[in-house]
CSV table of C-alpha atoms in Angstrom, one decimal:
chain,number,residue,atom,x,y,z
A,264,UNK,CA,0.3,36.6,5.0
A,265,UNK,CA,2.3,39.7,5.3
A,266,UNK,CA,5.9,39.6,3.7
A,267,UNK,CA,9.2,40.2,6.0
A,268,UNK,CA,11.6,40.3,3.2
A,269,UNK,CA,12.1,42.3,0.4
A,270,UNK,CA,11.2,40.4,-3.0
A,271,UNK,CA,12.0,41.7,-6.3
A,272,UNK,CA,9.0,41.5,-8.2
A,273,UNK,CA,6.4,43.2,-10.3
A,274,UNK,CA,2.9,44.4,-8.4
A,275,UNK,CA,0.9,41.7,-10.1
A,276,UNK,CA,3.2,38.8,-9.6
A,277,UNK,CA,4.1,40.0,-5.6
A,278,UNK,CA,-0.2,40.0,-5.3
A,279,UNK,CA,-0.1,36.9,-5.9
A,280,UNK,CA,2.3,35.4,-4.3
A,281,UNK,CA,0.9,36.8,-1.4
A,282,UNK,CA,-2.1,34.8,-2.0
A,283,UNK,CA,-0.6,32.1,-2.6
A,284,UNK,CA,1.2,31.9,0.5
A,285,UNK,CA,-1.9,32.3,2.4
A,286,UNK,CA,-3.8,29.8,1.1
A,287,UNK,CA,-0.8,27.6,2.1
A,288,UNK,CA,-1.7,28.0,5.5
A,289,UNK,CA,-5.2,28.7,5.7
A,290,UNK,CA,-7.0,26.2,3.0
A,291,UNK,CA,-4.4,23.5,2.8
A,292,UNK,CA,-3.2,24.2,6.2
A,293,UNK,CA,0.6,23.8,5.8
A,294,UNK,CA,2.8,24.2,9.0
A,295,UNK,CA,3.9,27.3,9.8
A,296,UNK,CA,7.5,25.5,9.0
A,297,UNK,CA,6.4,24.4,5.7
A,298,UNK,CA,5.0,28.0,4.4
A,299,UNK,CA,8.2,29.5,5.7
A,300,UNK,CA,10.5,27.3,3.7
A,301,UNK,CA,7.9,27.9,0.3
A,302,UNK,CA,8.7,31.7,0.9
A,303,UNK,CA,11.8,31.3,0.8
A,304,UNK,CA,12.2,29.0,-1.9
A,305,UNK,CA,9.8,31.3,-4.1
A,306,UNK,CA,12.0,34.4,-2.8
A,307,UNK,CA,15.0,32.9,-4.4
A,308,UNK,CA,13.3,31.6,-7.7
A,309,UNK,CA,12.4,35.1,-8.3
A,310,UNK,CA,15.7,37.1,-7.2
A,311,UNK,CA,17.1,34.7,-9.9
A,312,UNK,CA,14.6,35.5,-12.7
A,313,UNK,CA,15.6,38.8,-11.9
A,314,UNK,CA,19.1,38.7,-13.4
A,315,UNK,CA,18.2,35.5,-15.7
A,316,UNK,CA,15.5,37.8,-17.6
A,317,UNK,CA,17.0,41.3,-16.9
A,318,UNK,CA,14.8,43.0,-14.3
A,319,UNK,CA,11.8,42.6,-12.0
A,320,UNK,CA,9.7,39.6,-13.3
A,321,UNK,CA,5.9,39.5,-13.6
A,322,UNK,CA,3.1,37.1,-14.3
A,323,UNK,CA,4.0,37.7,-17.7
A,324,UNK,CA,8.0,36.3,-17.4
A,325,UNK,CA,6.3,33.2,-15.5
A,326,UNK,CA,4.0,32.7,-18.7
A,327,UNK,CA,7.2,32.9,-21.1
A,328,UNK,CA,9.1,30.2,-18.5
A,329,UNK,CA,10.5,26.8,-20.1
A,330,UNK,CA,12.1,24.1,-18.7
A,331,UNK,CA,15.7,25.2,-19.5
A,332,UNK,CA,15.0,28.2,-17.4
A,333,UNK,CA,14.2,26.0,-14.4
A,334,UNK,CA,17.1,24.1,-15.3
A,335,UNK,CA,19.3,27.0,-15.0
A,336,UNK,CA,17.7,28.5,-11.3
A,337,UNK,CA,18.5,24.5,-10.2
A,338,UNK,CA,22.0,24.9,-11.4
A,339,UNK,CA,22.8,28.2,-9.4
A,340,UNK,CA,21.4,27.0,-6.2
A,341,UNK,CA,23.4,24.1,-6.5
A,342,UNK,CA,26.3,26.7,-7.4
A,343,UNK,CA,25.7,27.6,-4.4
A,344,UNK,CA,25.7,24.5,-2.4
A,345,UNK,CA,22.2,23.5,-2.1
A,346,UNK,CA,22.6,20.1,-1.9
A,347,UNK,CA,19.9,17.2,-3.7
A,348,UNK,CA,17.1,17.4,-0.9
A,349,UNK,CA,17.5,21.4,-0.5
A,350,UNK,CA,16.8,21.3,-4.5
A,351,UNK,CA,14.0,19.2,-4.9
A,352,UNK,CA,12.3,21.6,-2.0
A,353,UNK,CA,12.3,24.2,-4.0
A,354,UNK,CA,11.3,22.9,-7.0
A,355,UNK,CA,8.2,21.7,-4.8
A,356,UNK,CA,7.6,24.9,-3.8
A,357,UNK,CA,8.0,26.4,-7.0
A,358,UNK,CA,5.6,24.2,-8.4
A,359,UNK,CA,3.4,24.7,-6.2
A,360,UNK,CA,3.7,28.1,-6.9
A,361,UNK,CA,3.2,27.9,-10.8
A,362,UNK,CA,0.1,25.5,-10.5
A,363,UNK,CA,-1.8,28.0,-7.9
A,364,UNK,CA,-0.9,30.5,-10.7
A,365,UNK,CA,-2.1,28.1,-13.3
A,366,UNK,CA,-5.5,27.7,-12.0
A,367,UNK,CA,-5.8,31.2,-11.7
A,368,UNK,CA,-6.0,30.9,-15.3
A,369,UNK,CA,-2.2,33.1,-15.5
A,370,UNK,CA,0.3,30.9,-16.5
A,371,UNK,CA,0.9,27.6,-17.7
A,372,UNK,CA,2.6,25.1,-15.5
A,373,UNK,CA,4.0,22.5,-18.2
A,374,UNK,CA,7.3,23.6,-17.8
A,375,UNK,CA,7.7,23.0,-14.1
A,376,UNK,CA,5.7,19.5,-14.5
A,377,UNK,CA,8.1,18.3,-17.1
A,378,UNK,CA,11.1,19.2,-15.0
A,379,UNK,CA,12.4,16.0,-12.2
A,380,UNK,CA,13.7,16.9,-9.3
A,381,UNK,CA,17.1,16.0,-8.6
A,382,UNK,CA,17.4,12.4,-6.9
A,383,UNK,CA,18.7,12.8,-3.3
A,384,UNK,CA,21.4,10.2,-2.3
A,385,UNK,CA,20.1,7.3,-0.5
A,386,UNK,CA,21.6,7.2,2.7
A,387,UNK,CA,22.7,3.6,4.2
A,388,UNK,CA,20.7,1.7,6.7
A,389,UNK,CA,22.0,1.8,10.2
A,390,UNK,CA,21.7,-1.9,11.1
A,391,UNK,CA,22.5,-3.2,15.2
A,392,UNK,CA,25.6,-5.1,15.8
A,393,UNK,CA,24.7,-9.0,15.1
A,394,UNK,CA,25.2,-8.6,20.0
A,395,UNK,CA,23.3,-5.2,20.0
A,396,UNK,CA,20.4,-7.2,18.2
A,397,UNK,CA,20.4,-10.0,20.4
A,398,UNK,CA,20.0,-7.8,23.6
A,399,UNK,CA,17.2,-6.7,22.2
A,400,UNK,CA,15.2,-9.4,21.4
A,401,UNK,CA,15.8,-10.9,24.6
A,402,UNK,CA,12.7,-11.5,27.2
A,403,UNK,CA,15.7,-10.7,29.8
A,404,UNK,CA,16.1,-7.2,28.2
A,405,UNK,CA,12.5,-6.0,28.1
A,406,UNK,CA,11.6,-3.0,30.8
A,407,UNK,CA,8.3,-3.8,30.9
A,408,UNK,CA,7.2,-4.3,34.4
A,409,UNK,CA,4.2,-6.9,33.7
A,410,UNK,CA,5.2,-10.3,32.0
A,411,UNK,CA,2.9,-10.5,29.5
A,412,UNK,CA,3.4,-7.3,28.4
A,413,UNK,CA,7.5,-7.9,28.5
A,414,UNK,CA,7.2,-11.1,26.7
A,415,UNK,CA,4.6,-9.7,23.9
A,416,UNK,CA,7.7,-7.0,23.6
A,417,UNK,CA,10.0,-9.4,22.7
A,418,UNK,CA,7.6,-11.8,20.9
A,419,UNK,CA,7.3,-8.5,18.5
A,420,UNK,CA,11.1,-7.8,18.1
A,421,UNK,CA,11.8,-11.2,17.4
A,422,UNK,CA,10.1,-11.5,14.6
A,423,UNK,CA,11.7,-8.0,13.4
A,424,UNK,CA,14.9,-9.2,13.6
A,425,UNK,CA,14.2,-13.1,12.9
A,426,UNK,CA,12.0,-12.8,10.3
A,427,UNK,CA,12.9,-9.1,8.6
A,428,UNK,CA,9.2,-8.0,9.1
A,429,UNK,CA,8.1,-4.1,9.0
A,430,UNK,CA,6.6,-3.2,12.9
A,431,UNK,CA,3.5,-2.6,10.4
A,432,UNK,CA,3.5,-6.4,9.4
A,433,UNK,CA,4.4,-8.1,12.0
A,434,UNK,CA,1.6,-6.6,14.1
A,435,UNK,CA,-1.3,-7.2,11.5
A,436,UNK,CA,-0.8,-10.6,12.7
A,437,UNK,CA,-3.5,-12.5,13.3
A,438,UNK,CA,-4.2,-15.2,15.7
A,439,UNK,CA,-4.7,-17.4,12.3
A,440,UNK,CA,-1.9,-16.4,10.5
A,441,UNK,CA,0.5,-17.8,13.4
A,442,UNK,CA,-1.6,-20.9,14.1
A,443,UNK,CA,1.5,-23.6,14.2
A,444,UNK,CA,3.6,-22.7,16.7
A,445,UNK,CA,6.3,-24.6,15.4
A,446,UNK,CA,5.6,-23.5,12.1
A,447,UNK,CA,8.7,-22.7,9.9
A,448,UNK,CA,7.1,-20.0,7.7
A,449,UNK,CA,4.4,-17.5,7.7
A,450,UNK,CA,2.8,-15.5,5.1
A,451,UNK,CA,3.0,-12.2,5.5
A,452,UNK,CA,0.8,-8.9,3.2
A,453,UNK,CA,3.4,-6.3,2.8
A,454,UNK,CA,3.4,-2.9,1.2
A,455,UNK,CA,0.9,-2.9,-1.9
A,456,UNK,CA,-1.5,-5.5,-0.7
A,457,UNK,CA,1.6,-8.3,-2.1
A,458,UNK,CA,2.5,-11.3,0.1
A,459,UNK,CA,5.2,-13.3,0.6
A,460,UNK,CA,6.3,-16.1,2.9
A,461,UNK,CA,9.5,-15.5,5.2
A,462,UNK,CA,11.7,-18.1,7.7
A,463,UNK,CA,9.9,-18.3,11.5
A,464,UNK,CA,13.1,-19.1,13.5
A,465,UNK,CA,12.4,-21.6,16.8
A,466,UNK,CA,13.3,-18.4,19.0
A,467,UNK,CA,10.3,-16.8,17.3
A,468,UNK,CA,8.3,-19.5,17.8
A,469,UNK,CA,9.2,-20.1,21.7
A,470,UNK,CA,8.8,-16.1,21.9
A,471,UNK,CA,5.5,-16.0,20.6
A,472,UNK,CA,4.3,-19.2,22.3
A,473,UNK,CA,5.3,-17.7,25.9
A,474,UNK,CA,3.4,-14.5,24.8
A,475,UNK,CA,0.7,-16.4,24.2
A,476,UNK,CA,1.0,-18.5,27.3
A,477,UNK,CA,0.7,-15.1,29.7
A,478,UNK,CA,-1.0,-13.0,27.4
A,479,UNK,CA,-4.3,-11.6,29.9
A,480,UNK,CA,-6.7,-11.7,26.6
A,481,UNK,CA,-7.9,-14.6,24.4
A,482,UNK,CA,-6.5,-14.5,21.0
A,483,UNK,CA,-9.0,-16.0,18.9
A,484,UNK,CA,-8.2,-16.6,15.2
A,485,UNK,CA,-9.4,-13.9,13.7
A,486,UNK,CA,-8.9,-10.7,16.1
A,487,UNK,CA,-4.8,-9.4,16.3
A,488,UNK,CA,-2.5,-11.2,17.8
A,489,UNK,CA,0.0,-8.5,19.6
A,490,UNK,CA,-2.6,-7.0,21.8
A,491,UNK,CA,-1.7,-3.4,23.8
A,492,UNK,CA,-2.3,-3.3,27.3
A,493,UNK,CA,-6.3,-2.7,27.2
A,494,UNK,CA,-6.7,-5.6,24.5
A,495,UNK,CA,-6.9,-3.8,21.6
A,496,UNK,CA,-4.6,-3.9,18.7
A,497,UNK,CA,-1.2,-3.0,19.6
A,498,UNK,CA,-0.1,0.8,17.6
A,499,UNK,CA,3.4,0.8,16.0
A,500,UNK,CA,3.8,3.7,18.6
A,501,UNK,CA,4.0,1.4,21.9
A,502,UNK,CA,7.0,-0.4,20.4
A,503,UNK,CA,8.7,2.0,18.9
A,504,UNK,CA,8.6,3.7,22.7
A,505,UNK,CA,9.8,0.9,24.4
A,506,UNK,CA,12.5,0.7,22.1
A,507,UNK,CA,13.4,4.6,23.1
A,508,UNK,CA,13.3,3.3,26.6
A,509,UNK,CA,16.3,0.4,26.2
A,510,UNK,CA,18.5,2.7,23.7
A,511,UNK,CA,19.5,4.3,27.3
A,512,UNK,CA,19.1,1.2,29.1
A,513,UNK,CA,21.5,-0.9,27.0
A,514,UNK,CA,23.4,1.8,25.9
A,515,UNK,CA,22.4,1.7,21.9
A,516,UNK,CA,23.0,4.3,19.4
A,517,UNK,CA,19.9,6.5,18.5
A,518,UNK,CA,19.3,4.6,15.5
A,519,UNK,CA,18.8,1.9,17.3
A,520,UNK,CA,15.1,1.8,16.2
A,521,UNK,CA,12.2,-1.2,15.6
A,522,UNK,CA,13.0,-0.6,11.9
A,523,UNK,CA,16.6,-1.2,12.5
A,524,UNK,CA,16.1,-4.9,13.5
A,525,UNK,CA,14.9,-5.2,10.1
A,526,UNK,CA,18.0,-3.6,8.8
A,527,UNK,CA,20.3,-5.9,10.8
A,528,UNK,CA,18.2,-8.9,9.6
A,529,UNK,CA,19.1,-8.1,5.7
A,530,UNK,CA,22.6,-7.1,6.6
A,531,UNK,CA,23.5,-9.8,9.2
A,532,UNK,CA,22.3,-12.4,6.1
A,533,UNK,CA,24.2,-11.0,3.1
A,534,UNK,CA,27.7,-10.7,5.7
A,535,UNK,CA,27.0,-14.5,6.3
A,536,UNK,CA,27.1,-15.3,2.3
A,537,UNK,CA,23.3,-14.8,2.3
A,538,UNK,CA,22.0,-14.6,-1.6
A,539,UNK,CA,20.6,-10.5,-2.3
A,540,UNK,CA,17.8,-11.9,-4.3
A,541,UNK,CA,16.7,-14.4,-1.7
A,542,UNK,CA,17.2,-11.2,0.8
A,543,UNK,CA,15.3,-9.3,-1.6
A,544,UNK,CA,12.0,-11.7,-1.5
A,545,UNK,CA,12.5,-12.2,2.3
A,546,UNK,CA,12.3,-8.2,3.0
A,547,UNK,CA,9.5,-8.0,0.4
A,548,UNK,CA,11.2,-5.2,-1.9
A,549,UNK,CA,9.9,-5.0,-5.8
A,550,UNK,CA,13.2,-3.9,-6.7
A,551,UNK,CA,16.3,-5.4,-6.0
A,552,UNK,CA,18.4,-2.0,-6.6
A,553,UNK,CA,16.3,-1.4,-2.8
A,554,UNK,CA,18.1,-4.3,-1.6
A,555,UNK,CA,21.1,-3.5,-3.1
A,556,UNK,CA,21.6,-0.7,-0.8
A,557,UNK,CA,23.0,-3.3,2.2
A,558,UNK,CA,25.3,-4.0,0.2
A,559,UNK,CA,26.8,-0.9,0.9
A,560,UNK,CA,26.5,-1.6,4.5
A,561,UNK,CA,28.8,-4.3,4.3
A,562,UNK,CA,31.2,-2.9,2.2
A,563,UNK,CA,31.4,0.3,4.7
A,564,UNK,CA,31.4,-2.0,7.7
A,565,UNK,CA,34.6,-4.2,5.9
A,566,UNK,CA,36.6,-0.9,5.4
A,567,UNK,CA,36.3,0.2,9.4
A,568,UNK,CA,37.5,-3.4,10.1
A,569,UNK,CA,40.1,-2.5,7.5
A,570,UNK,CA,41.3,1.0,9.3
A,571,UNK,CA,41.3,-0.3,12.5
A,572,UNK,CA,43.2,-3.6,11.9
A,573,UNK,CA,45.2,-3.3,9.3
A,574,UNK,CA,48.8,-2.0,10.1
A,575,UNK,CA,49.3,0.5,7.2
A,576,UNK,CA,46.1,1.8,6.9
Protein backbone atom coordinates (compact mmCIF):
# COMPACT_ATOMS: atom_id res chain seq x y z
CA UNK A 1 0.00 0.00 0.00
CA UNK A 2 1.75 2.99 -1.00
CA UNK A 3 2.06 5.85 1.73
CA UNK A 4 0.49 9.55 1.12
CA UNK A 5 1.99 11.03 4.14
CA UNK A 6 5.19 11.64 5.39
CA UNK A 7 6.15 9.30 8.49
CA UNK A 8 9.01 9.80 10.57
CA UNK A 9 10.62 6.63 10.79
CA UNK A 10 13.72 4.52 10.21
CA UNK A 11 13.99 2.29 6.74
CA UNK A 12 13.46 -0.91 8.55
CA UNK A 13 10.52 0.08 10.71
CA UNK A 14 8.70 2.31 7.54
CA UNK A 15 9.23 -1.50 5.47
CA UNK A 16 7.30 -2.76 7.58
CA UNK A 17 4.75 -0.85 8.30
CA UNK A 18 4.13 -0.91 4.77
CA UNK A 19 3.56 -4.49 5.05
CA UNK A 20 1.74 -4.39 7.55
CA UNK A 21 -0.84 -2.15 6.15
CA UNK A 22 -1.16 -4.30 3.18
CA UNK A 23 -1.88 -7.35 4.70
CA UNK A 24 -4.71 -5.34 6.38
CA UNK A 25 -6.36 -5.16 3.33
CA UNK A 26 -5.40 -7.93 1.35
CA UNK A 27 -5.17 -11.18 3.82
CA UNK A 28 -7.57 -10.02 6.54
CA UNK A 29 -9.45 -7.91 4.21
CA UNK A 30 -10.11 -4.74 6.32
CA UNK A 31 -12.27 -1.92 4.68
CA UNK A 32 -10.67 0.54 2.97
CA UNK A 33 -12.14 2.78 6.04
CA UNK A 34 -10.59 0.66 8.56
CA UNK A 35 -6.83 0.50 7.03
CA UNK A 36 -7.09 4.28 6.60
CA UNK A 37 -7.86 4.93 10.29
CA UNK A 38 -4.83 2.13 11.29
CA UNK A 39 -2.44 4.50 9.12
CA UNK A 40 -3.22 7.09 10.76
CA UNK A 41 -3.26 5.91 14.20
CA UNK A 42 0.24 4.22 13.50
CA UNK A 43 1.36 7.66 11.81
CA UNK A 44 0.70 9.35 15.11
CA UNK A 45 2.20 6.56 17.48
CA UNK A 46 5.35 7.06 15.65
CA UNK A 47 5.54 11.02 15.20
CA UNK A 48 5.22 10.69 19.06
CA UNK A 49 8.10 8.16 19.68
CA UNK A 50 9.83 10.53 17.69
CA UNK A 51 10.17 13.24 20.41
CA UNK A 52 9.45 10.66 23.32
CA UNK A 53 12.79 8.77 22.35
CA UNK A 54 14.69 11.69 20.67
CA UNK A 55 14.66 11.01 16.91
CA UNK A 56 13.45 8.71 14.18
CA UNK A 57 12.37 5.27 15.80
CA UNK A 58 13.18 1.82 14.37
CA UNK A 59 12.35 -1.75 15.04
CA UNK A 60 14.77 -1.54 17.61
CA UNK A 61 12.83 1.57 19.82
CA UNK A 62 9.66 -0.71 19.36
CA UNK A 63 11.73 -3.71 20.97
CA UNK A 64 12.81 -1.33 23.99
CA UNK A 65 8.81 -0.16 24.28
CA UNK A 66 7.05 -0.68 27.88
CA UNK A 67 3.86 0.02 29.02
CA UNK A 68 4.65 3.48 30.57
CA UNK A 69 5.66 4.50 27.08
CA UNK A 70 2.18 3.63 25.78
CA UNK A 71 0.86 5.17 28.69
CA UNK A 72 2.44 8.37 27.84
CA UNK A 73 1.47 8.45 23.65
CA UNK A 74 -2.38 7.81 25.31
CA UNK A 75 -1.91 10.76 27.54
CA UNK A 76 -0.86 13.22 24.64
CA UNK A 77 -3.55 12.25 22.32
CA UNK A 78 -5.92 12.79 24.94
CA UNK A 79 -3.89 16.25 25.43
CA UNK A 80 -5.04 16.71 22.48
CA UNK A 81 -8.68 15.99 22.70
CA UNK A 82 -8.93 12.52 21.53
CA UNK A 83 -11.66 11.56 23.36
CA UNK A 84 -12.23 7.59 25.03
CA UNK A 85 -13.40 5.86 21.68
CA UNK A 86 -10.77 7.92 19.44
CA UNK A 87 -8.12 6.32 22.13
CA UNK A 88 -8.99 2.89 22.32
CA UNK A 89 -8.75 2.96 18.23
CA UNK A 90 -5.55 3.55 18.29
CA UNK A 91 -4.38 1.49 20.72
CA UNK A 92 -6.15 -1.25 18.42
CA UNK A 93 -4.34 -0.32 15.77
CA UNK A 94 -1.20 -0.06 17.49
CA UNK A 95 -1.54 -3.41 18.66
CA UNK A 96 -2.14 -4.63 15.82
CA UNK A 97 0.73 -3.13 14.68
CA UNK A 98 3.21 -4.56 17.36
CA UNK A 99 1.73 -8.20 17.12
CA UNK A 100 2.23 -8.37 13.10
CA UNK A 101 5.73 -7.12 14.19
CA UNK A 102 5.85 -9.70 16.81
CA UNK A 103 5.26 -12.65 14.65
CA UNK A 104 7.79 -11.46 12.41
CA UNK A 105 9.88 -12.51 15.12
CA UNK A 106 11.01 -8.33 15.76
CA UNK A 107 9.58 -7.29 18.72
CA UNK A 108 7.84 -8.29 21.63
CA UNK A 109 4.24 -7.25 22.04
CA UNK A 110 3.81 -7.73 25.98
CA UNK A 111 3.75 -4.23 26.56
CA UNK A 112 0.87 -3.30 24.28
CA UNK A 113 -1.13 -6.54 25.59
CA UNK A 114 -0.74 -5.48 29.20
CA UNK A 115 -1.97 -1.95 28.46
CA UNK A 116 -6.37 -1.52 28.62
CA UNK A 117 -7.75 0.68 26.66
CA UNK A 118 -9.56 3.52 28.10
CA UNK A 119 -13.37 2.69 28.84
CA UNK A 120 -15.58 4.87 26.61
CA UNK A 121 -18.63 6.47 28.39
CA UNK A 122 -21.74 4.52 28.04
CA UNK A 123 -24.12 6.56 26.46
CA UNK A 124 -27.95 6.37 27.72
CA UNK A 125 -30.68 4.47 26.04
CA UNK A 126 -33.09 6.45 23.99
CA UNK A 127 -36.31 4.87 25.21
CA UNK A 128 -40.05 6.00 23.24
CA UNK A 129 -42.39 8.08 25.11
CA UNK A 130 -44.72 5.63 27.32
CA UNK A 131 -47.65 7.31 23.77
CA UNK A 132 -44.81 7.04 21.16
CA UNK A 133 -44.61 3.21 22.22
CA UNK A 134 -48.11 2.56 22.11
CA UNK A 135 -48.48 3.86 18.50
CA UNK A 136 -46.27 1.48 17.68
CA UNK A 137 -47.37 -1.56 18.82
CA UNK A 138 -50.74 -0.86 17.62
CA UNK A 139 -52.29 -3.32 14.70
CA UNK A 140 -53.90 0.28 13.65
CA UNK A 141 -50.34 1.68 13.11
CA UNK A 142 -48.74 -1.06 11.00
CA UNK A 143 -48.10 -0.05 7.10
CA UNK A 144 -48.18 -3.24 5.96
CA UNK A 145 -50.58 -3.58 3.21
CA UNK A 146 -51.64 -7.46 3.82
CA UNK A 147 -53.22 -8.35 7.29
CA UNK A 148 -51.39 -11.07 8.23
CA UNK A 149 -48.32 -9.55 7.60
CA UNK A 150 -49.55 -6.20 9.58
CA UNK A 151 -50.70 -8.10 12.49
CA UNK A 152 -47.41 -10.45 12.66
CA UNK A 153 -45.81 -6.73 12.77
CA UNK A 154 -47.35 -5.87 15.64
CA UNK A 155 -47.60 -9.36 17.19
CA UNK A 156 -43.50 -8.88 17.10
CA UNK A 157 -43.44 -5.27 18.64
CA UNK A 158 -45.56 -6.17 21.29
CA UNK A 159 -43.75 -8.39 22.73
CA UNK A 160 -40.60 -5.93 22.42
CA UNK A 161 -42.25 -3.50 24.35
CA UNK A 162 -44.57 -5.88 26.58
CA UNK A 163 -42.22 -8.30 27.37
CA UNK A 164 -38.61 -6.38 27.03
CA UNK A 165 -37.44 -9.11 24.55
CA UNK A 166 -34.28 -8.55 22.10
CA UNK A 167 -35.87 -8.60 18.12
CA UNK A 168 -33.23 -11.73 18.27
CA UNK A 169 -35.46 -13.42 21.01
CA UNK A 170 -38.56 -12.77 20.36
CA UNK A 171 -38.29 -14.15 16.83
CA UNK A 172 -36.59 -17.56 17.80
CA UNK A 173 -39.95 -18.23 19.00
CA UNK A 174 -41.35 -21.26 18.40
CA UNK A 175 -44.77 -22.41 17.79
CA UNK A 176 -44.14 -24.43 21.19
CA UNK A 177 -42.68 -22.00 23.15
CA UNK A 178 -46.00 -19.78 22.80
CA UNK A 179 -48.38 -22.76 23.10
CA UNK A 180 -51.07 -21.04 25.76
CA UNK A 181 -52.32 -18.25 24.37
CA UNK A 182 -53.41 -16.87 27.51
CA UNK A 183 -50.27 -17.81 29.05
CA UNK A 184 -48.81 -15.28 31.52
CA UNK A 185 -45.10 -16.07 31.03
CA UNK A 186 -42.80 -17.47 28.60
CA UNK A 187 -39.34 -18.72 28.70
CA UNK A 188 -37.16 -17.15 26.74
CA UNK A 189 -32.89 -18.28 25.71
CA UNK A 190 -31.09 -14.99 25.77
CA UNK A 191 -27.56 -14.07 25.12
CA UNK A 192 -25.14 -16.95 26.28
CA UNK A 193 -27.44 -19.88 25.79
CA UNK A 194 -29.17 -18.51 29.58
CA UNK A 195 -32.93 -18.40 30.03
CA UNK A 196 -35.24 -16.74 31.87
CA UNK A 197 -38.97 -16.34 32.16
CA UNK A 198 -40.63 -12.74 31.49
CA UNK A 199 -44.55 -11.26 31.99
CA UNK A 200 -46.77 -12.10 28.52
CA UNK A 201 -49.19 -9.11 28.90
CA UNK A 202 -53.09 -10.00 27.47
CA UNK A 203 -52.28 -7.42 24.60
CA UNK A 204 -49.46 -9.80 23.70
CA UNK A 205 -51.46 -12.57 23.94
CA UNK A 206 -54.60 -11.08 21.80
CA UNK A 207 -51.64 -9.78 19.30
CA UNK A 208 -50.11 -13.00 18.78
CA UNK A 209 -53.48 -14.94 18.74
CA UNK A 210 -54.80 -12.65 15.73
CA UNK A 211 -51.38 -13.27 14.02
CA UNK A 212 -51.99 -16.56 14.29
CA UNK A 213 -55.58 -16.45 13.25
CA UNK A 214 -54.50 -14.81 9.59
CA UNK A 215 -51.19 -16.00 9.36
CA UNK A 216 -51.21 -17.80 5.45
CA UNK A 217 -48.75 -20.70 6.88
CA UNK A 218 -49.24 -23.39 9.51
CA UNK A 219 -47.29 -22.89 12.56
CA UNK A 220 -46.58 -26.25 13.78
CA UNK A 221 -44.78 -26.59 17.22
CA UNK A 222 -41.60 -26.94 16.33
CA UNK A 223 -40.86 -24.63 13.08
CA UNK A 224 -40.69 -20.46 13.94
CA UNK A 225 -43.44 -18.74 14.85
CA UNK A 226 -42.98 -15.09 13.18
CA UNK A 227 -42.85 -16.23 9.61
CA UNK A 228 -41.57 -13.58 6.64
CA UNK A 229 -43.67 -13.25 3.73
CA UNK A 230 -42.50 -16.56 1.80
CA UNK A 231 -42.87 -18.78 5.16
CA UNK A 232 -39.57 -18.84 6.29
CA UNK A 233 -38.18 -17.45 9.38
CA UNK A 234 -38.71 -13.92 9.76
CA UNK A 235 -34.79 -11.86 9.67
CA UNK A 236 -34.32 -9.16 12.26
CA UNK A 237 -33.83 -7.03 9.05
CA UNK A 238 -37.74 -7.00 7.97
CA UNK A 239 -38.66 -5.39 11.23
CA UNK A 240 -36.17 -3.29 11.84
CA UNK A 241 -37.37 -1.79 8.06
CA UNK A 242 -40.75 -1.48 8.84
CA UNK A 243 -39.94 0.28 11.82
CA UNK A 244 -37.77 2.87 9.39
CA UNK A 245 -41.01 3.08 7.52
CA UNK A 246 -43.38 4.46 10.64
CA UNK A 247 -40.50 6.75 12.16
CA UNK A 248 -41.74 9.15 9.04
CA UNK A 249 -45.18 7.90 9.26
CA UNK A 250 -45.77 8.69 12.93
CA UNK A 251 -43.36 11.26 13.13
CA UNK A 252 -40.71 9.42 15.67
CA UNK A 253 -37.29 10.44 16.38
CA UNK A 254 -34.51 8.34 14.46
CA UNK A 255 -33.91 6.39 17.46
CA UNK A 256 -37.03 5.23 17.37
CA UNK A 257 -35.71 1.64 16.66
CA UNK A 258 -37.07 -2.25 17.39
CA UNK A 259 -34.42 -2.12 20.14
CA UNK A 260 -35.85 1.01 21.56
CA UNK A 261 -39.13 -0.78 22.62
CA UNK A 262 -36.98 -2.72 24.74
CA UNK A 263 -35.50 0.35 26.17
CA UNK A 264 -38.85 1.99 26.90
CA UNK A 265 -39.93 -1.38 28.48
CA UNK A 266 -36.99 -1.18 31.28
CA UNK A 267 -37.49 2.56 31.60
CA UNK A 268 -41.35 2.84 31.50
CA UNK A 269 -41.08 0.02 34.63
CA UNK A 270 -38.39 1.64 36.87
CA UNK A 271 -40.43 5.38 36.40
CA UNK A 272 -43.55 3.44 37.65
CA UNK A 273 -41.62 2.31 41.07
CA UNK A 274 -40.53 -0.93 39.15
CA UNK A 275 -37.66 -2.80 41.30
CA UNK A 276 -33.98 -2.58 39.07
CA UNK A 277 -33.22 -6.12 40.06
CA UNK A 278 -36.63 -7.46 39.03
CA UNK A 279 -35.83 -5.23 35.69
CA UNK A 280 -32.59 -6.70 35.61
CA UNK A 281 -33.86 -10.49 35.38
CA UNK A 282 -36.74 -9.39 33.10
CA UNK A 283 -34.21 -7.82 30.45
CA UNK A 284 -31.92 -10.77 30.98
CA UNK A 285 -28.63 -8.74 31.90
CA UNK A 286 -25.70 -10.67 34.12
CA UNK A 287 -24.90 -7.47 35.56
CA UNK A 288 -26.97 -5.21 37.25
CA UNK A 289 -24.43 -2.15 36.75
CA UNK A 290 -26.09 -2.86 32.73
CA UNK A 291 -29.30 -2.17 34.15
CA UNK A 292 -28.26 0.45 36.18
CA UNK A 293 -27.82 2.58 33.20
CA UNK A 294 -31.85 3.49 32.93
CA UNK A 295 -31.51 4.75 35.77
CA UNK A 296 -29.88 7.50 34.25
CA UNK A 297 -32.60 7.72 31.88
CA UNK A 298 -34.95 8.64 34.49
CA UNK A 299 -32.98 10.83 36.29
CA UNK A 300 -32.25 12.88 32.82
CA UNK A 301 -35.89 12.66 31.92
CA UNK A 302 -36.89 14.22 35.70
CA UNK A 303 -34.48 17.19 35.14
CA UNK A 304 -36.21 18.34 31.55
CA UNK A 305 -39.50 18.13 33.47
CA UNK A 306 -37.63 20.15 35.97
CA UNK A 307 -36.31 23.01 33.33
CA UNK A 308 -39.41 23.23 31.65
CA UNK A 309 -41.83 23.47 34.67
CA UNK A 310 -40.26 24.76 37.34
CA UNK A 311 -40.36 28.69 37.57
CA UNK A 312 -36.74 29.40 38.59
CA UNK A 313 -35.04 27.05 36.74
Amino acid sequence: MPEAFLVTARPDLQRARVEWLDALGGERRLSALTVEAYERDTRQFLQFLTGHCGGAPGVADIRELRPADLRAFLASRRASGAGARTLGRGLAGVRSFLRFLERRGLVNAAAASALKAPRAPRGLPKPLTAVDARKVVSGSAQLAEEPWIAARNAAVLTLLYGSGLRIAEALALTGADFAGIEQAALRVTGKGGKTRLVPVLPVTCEAVKEYRRLCLYHLGTDGPLFRGARGGALQPAIIQREMKRMRSALNLPETATPHALRHSFATHLLARGGDLRAIQELLGHASLSTTQVYTGVDTARLMEIYDAAHPRA
